[in-house]
Structure formats: C-alpha cells, structure tokens
PDB file of C-alpha atoms and ligand atoms in Angstrom:
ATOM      1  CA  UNK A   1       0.000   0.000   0.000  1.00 95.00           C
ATOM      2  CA  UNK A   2       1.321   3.552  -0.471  1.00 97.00           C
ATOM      3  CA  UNK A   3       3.186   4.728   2.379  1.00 97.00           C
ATOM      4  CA  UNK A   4       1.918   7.944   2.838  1.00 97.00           C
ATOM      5  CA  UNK A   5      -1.976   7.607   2.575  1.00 96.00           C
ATOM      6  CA  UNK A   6      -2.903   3.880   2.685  1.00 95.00           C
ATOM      7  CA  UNK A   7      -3.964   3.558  -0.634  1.00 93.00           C
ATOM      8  CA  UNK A   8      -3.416  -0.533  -2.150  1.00 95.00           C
ATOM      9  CA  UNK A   9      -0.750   0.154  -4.926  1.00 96.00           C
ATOM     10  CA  UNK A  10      -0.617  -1.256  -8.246  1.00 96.00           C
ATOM     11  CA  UNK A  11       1.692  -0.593 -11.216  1.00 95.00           C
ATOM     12  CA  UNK A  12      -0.794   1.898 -13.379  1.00 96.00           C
ATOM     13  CA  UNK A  13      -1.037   4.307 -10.004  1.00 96.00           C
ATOM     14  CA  UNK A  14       2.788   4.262  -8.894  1.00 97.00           C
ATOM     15  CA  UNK A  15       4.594   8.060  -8.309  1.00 97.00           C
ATOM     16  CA  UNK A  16       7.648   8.458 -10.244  1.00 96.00           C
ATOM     17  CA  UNK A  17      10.370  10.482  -9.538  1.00 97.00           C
ATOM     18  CA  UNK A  18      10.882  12.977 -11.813  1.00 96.00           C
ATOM     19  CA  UNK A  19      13.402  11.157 -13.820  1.00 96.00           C
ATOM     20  CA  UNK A  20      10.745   8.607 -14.463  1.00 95.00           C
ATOM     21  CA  UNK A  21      11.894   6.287 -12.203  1.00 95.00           C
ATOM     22  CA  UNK A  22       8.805   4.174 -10.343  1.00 95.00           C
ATOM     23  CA  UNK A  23       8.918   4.618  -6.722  1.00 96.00           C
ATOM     24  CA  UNK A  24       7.086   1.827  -5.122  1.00 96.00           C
ATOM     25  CA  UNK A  25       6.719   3.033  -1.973  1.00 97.00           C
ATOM     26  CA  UNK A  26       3.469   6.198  -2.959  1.00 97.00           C
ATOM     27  CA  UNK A  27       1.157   6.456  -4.781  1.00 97.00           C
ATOM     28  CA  UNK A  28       0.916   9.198  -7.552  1.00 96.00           C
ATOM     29  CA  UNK A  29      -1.247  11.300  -5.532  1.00 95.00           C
ATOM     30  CA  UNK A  30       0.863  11.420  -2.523  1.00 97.00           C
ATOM     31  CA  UNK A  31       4.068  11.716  -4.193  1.00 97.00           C
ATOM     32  CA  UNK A  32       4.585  13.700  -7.734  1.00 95.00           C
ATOM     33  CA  UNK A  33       7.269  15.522  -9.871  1.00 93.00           C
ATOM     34  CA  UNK A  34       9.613  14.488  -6.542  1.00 95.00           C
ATOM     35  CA  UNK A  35       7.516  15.846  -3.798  1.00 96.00           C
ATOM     36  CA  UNK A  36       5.142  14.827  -1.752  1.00 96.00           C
ATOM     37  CA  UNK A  37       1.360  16.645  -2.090  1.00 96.00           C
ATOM     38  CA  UNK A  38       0.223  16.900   1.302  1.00 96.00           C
ATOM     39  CA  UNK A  39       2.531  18.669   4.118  1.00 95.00           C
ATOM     40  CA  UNK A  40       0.911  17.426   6.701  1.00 96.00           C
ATOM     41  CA  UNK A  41      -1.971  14.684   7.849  1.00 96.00           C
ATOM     42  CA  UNK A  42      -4.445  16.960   8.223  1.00 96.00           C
ATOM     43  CA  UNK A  43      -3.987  18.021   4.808  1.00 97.00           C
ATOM     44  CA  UNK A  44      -4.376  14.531   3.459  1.00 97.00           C
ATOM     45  CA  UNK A  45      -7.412  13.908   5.404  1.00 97.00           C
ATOM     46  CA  UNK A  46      -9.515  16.551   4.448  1.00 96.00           C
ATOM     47  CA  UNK A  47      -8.969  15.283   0.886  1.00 95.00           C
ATOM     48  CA  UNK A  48      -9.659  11.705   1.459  1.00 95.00           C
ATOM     49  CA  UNK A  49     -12.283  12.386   3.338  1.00 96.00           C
ATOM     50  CA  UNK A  50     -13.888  13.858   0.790  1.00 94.00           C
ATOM     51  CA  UNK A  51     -13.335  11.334  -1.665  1.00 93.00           C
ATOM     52  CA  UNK A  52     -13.178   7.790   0.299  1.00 93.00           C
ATOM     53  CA  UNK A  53     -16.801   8.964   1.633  1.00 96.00           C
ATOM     54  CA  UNK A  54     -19.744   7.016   0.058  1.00 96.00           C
ATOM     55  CA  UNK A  55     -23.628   6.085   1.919  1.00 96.00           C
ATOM     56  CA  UNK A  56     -22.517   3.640   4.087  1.00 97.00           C
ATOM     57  CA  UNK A  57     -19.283   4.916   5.421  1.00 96.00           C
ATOM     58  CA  UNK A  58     -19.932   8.687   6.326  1.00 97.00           C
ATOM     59  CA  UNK A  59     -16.460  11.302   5.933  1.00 96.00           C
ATOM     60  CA  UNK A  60     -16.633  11.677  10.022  1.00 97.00           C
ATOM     61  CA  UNK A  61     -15.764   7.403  10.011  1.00 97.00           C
ATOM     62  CA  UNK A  62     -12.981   7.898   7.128  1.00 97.00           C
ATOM     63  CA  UNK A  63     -11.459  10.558   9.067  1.00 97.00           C
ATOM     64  CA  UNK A  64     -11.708   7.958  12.137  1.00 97.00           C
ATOM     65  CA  UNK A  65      -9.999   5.129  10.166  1.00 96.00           C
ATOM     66  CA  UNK A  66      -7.260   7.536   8.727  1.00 97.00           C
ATOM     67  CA  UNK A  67      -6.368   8.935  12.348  1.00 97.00           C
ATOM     68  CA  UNK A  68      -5.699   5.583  13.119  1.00 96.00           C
ATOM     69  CA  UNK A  69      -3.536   4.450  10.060  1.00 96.00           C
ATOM     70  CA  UNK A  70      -1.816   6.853   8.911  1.00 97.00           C
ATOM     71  CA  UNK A  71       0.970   7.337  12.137  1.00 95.00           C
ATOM     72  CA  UNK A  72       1.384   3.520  11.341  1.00 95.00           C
ATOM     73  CA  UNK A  73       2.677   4.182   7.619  1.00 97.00           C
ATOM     74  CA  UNK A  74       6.040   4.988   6.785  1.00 96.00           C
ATOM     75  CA  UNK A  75       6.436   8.392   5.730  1.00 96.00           C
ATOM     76  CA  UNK A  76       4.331   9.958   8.479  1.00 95.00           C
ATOM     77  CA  UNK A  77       6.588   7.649  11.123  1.00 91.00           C
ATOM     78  CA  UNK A  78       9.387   9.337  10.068  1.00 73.00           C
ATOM     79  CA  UNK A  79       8.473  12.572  10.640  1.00 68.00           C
ATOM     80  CA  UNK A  80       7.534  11.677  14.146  1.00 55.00           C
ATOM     81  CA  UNK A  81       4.667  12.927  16.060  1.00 52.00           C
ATOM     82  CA  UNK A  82       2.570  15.440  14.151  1.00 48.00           C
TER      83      UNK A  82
HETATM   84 ZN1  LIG B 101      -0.855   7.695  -1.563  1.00 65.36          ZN
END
C-alpha cells in the first residue's frame, strides 16, 4: 500500500520520480514531480475524506480510520509525532 496515505498500490497508479523512475513506496497522488502533495496529515485527510466517503461509510468514520492508520505508515513515522 502507499506509504503515505494507505492507498493498495498497483503498477498503473505508482509516483515516479521525476526522472521517471517508479517509486514503489506512494502512490501518484501522494508523491509527484519528486515531492510529496500533502505537508501534513491533516492536509491529506480533508482530501480523502472527501473522496473515500460514500452512503454507508460517512467522511466523520474515514477521518476515524485515517487517524488511526496513517501514524502507522512509513512516511508519516518518520516525521515523528505530528
Ligand atoms: Zn498515496
């Protein structure tokens, strides 16, 4: 899964680096043109919010499940406590 927002990665959504190198570890949302999109998890949870929301799983539960998972992925660990 993308490190920075959770997202299950396959090969057609993959960032590259701006050499056109795949980098494995994002997806192309997260992580474009060599830099990452969102500064900080707030940031990235207002957008998915908006987005992963459908009927049966209101943007108040996304936020809820991203809280939880995002400290757990790589790229927000490294930045330490937000
Ligand atoms: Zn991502």
């Amino acid at each position: 899964m993308c490190q920075c927002c959770g997202m299950p990665l396959e090969e057609s959504i993959l960032s590259q680096e701006p050499d056109g190198t795949p980098n494995v570890a994002y997806c192309q949302w997260c992580y474009t043109g060599g830099k990452f999109v969102y500064e900080t998890q707030e940031a990235l949870i207002d957008f998915l919010s908006h987005h992963l929301a459908h009927p049966q799983w209101p943007p108040e539960q996304v936020r809820a499940h991203l809280a939880q998972l995002l400290p757990q992925l790589d790229h927000w660990r490294d930045r330490g406590e937000e």
